[in-house]
Tab-separated table of C-alpha atoms in Angstrom:
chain	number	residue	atom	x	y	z
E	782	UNK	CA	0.000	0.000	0.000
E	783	UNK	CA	1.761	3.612	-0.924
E	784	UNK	CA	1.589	6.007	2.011
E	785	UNK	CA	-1.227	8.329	0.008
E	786	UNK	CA	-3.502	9.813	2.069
E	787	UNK	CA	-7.502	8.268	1.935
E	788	UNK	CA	-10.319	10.433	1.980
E	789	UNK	CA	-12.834	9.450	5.126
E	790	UNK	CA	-16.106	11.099	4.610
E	791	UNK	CA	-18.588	12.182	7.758
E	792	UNK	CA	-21.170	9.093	8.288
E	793	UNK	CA	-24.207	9.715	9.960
E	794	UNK	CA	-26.398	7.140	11.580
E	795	UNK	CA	-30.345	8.000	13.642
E	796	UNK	CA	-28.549	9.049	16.461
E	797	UNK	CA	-24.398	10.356	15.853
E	798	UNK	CA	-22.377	12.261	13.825
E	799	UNK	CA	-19.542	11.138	13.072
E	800	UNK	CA	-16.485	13.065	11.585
E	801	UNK	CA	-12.573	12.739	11.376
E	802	UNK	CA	-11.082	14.228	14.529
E	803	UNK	CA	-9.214	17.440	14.114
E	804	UNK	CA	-7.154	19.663	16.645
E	805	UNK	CA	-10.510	21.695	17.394
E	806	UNK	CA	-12.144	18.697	19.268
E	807	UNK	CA	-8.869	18.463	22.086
E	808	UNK	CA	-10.871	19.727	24.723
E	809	UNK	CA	-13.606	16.770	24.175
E	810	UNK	CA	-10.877	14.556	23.318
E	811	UNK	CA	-9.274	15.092	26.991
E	812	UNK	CA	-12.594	15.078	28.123
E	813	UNK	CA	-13.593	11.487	26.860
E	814	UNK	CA	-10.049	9.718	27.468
E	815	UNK	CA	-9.518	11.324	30.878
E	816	UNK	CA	-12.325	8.590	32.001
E	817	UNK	CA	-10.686	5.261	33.676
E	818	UNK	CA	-13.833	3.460	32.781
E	819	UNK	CA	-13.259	4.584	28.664
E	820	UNK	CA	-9.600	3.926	28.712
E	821	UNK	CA	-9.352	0.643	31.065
E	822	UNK	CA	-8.854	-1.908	27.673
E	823	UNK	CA	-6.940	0.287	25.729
E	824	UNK	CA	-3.086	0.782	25.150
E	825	UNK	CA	-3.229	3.957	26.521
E	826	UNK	CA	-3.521	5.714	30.028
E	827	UNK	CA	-6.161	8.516	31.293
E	828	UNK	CA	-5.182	11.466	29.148
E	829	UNK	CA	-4.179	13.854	31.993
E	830	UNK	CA	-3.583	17.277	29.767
E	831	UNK	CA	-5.140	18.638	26.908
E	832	UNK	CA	-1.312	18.123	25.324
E	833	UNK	CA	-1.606	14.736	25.582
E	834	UNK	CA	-5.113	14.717	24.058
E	835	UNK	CA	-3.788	16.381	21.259
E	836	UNK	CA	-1.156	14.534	20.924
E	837	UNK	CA	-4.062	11.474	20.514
E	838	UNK	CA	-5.934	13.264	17.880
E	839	UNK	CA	-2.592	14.046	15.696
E	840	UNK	CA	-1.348	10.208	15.896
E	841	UNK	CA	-4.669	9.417	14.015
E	842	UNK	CA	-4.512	12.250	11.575
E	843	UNK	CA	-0.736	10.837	10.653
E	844	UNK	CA	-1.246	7.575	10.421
E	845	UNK	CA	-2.523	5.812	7.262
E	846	UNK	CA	-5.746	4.515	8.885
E	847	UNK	CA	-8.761	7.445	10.304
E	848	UNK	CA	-10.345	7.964	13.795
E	849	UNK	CA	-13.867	9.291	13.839
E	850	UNK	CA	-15.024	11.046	16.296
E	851	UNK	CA	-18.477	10.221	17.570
E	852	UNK	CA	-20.983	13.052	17.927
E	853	UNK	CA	-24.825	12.603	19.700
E	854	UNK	CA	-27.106	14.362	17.717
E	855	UNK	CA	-29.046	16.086	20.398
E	856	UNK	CA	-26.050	17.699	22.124
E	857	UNK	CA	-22.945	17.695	19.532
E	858	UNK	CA	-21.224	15.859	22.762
E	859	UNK	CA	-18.443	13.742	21.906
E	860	UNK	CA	-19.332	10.475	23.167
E	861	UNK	CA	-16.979	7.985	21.397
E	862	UNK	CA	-14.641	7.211	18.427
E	863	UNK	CA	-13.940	4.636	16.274
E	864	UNK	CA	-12.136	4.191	13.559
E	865	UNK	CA	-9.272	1.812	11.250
E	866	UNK	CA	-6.076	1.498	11.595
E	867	UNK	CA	-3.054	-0.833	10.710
E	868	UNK	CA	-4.593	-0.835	7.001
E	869	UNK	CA	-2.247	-3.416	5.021
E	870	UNK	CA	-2.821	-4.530	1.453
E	871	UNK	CA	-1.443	-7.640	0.230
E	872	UNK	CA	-2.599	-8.704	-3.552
E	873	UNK	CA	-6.072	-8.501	-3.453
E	874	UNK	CA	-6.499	-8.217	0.184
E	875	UNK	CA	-7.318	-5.104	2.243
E	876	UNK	CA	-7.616	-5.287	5.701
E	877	UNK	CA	-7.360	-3.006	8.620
E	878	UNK	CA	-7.507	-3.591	12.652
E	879	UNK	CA	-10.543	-1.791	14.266
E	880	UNK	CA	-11.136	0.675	17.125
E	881	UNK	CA	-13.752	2.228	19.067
E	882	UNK	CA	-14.467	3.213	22.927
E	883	UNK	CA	-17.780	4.608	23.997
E	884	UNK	CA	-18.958	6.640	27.057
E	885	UNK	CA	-19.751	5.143	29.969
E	886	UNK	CA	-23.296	6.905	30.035
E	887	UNK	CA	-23.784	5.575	26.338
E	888	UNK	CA	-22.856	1.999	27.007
E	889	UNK	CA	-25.735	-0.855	26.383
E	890	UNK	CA	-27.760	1.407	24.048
E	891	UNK	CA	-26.922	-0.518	20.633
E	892	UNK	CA	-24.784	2.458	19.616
E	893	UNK	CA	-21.993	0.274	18.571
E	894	UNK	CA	-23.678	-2.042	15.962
E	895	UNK	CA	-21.767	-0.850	12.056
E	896	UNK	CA	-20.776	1.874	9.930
E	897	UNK	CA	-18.311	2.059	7.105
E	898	UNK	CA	-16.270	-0.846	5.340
E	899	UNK	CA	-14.128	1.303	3.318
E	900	UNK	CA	-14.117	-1.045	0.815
E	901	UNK	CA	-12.164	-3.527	3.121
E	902	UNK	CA	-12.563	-7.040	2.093
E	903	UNK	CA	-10.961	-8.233	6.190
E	904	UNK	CA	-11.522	-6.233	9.267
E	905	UNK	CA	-9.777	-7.327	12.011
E	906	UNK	CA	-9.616	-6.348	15.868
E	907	UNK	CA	-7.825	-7.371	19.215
E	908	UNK	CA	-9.711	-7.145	22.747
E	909	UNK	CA	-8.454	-8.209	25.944
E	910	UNK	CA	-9.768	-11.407	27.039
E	911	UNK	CA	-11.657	-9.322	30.363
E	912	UNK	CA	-13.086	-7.285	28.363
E	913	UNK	CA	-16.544	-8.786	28.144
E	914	UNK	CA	-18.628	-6.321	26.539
E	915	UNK	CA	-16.441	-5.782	23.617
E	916	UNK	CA	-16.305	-9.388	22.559
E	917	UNK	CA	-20.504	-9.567	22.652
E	918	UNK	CA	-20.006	-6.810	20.036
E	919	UNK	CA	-17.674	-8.278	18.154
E	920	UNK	CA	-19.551	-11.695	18.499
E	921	UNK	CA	-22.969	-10.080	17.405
E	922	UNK	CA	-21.565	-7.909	14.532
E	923	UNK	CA	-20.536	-11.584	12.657
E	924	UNK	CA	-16.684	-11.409	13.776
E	925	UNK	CA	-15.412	-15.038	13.914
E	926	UNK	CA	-13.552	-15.214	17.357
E	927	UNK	CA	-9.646	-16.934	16.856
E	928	UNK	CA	-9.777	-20.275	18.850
E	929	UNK	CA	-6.523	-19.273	20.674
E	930	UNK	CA	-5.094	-16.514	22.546
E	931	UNK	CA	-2.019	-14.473	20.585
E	932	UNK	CA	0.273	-12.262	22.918
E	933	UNK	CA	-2.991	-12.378	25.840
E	934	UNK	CA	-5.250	-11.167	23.359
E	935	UNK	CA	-8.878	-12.484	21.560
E	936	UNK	CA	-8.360	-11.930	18.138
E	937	UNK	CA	-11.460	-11.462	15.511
E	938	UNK	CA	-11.804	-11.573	11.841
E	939	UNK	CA	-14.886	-10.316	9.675
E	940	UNK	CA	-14.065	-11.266	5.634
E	941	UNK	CA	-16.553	-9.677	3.303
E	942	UNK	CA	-18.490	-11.747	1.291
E	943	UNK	CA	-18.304	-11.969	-2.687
């Protein structure tokens, strides 16, 4: 895959907006990941300054793959992203590991249930194995679950069909 940038349009579902994160949204962005609860299965700690926040925001905006942010309709609150990353294309394979963390206030309300495939023919994505909620999700969107743990994580696979 060359290094050119992709263009990631704003998707809209009944209830969110969502949109590529930019520099503006920091304050949300520190906002969202200061939360334990939001951060606990990710790879990163409690942001603890709006630096660090943006710091988040511009790692997505560099790299290859695209973080949306995710906006309620009623209040323009941030209240999530989600997004691809690690995109890799091999022949006629293109795949890319996904993302996405949710407010705790938002949790449980089928927020979390699709959106975009990019054209991607394998999405792939890597939860820790206490992390019970995410692999329901996963589960329920169609992912098939790997039968073995790689470096303490559950690994998932969704191929498209056709």
């Amino acid at each position: 895959m060359t290094n050119q940038r992709l263009e990631y349009p704003p998707l809209h579902t009944e209830r969110i907006n969502l949109r590529i994160l930019n520099l503006v949204d920091a304050e949300a962005v520190h906002r969202h990941f200061s939360d334990e609860e939001v951060t606990r299965y990710m790879d990163i700690d409690p942001c603890k300054d709006l630096k660090e926040a943006e710091e988040i925001i511009q790692f997505h905006i560099d790299d290859l793959g695209c973080r949306w942010g995710m906006f309620d309709k009623g209040t323009d609150e941030l209240i999530g992203t989600c997004g691809y990353h690690y995109l890799r294309r091999e022949d006629e394979e293109f795949t890319a590991e996904i993302g996405f963390d949710l407010s705790k206030a938002y949790w449980g309300q089928g927020l979390m249930y699709g959106g975009s495939s990019m054209g991607l023919t394998t999405i792939d994505a890597t939860v820790e194995p206490e992390n019970a909620r995410s692999i329901t999700l996963m589960e329920r969107l169609g992912f098939e679950r790997d039968t073995e743990l790689r470096e303490q994580f559950v690994y998932f696979e969704l191929k498209r069909n056709g």
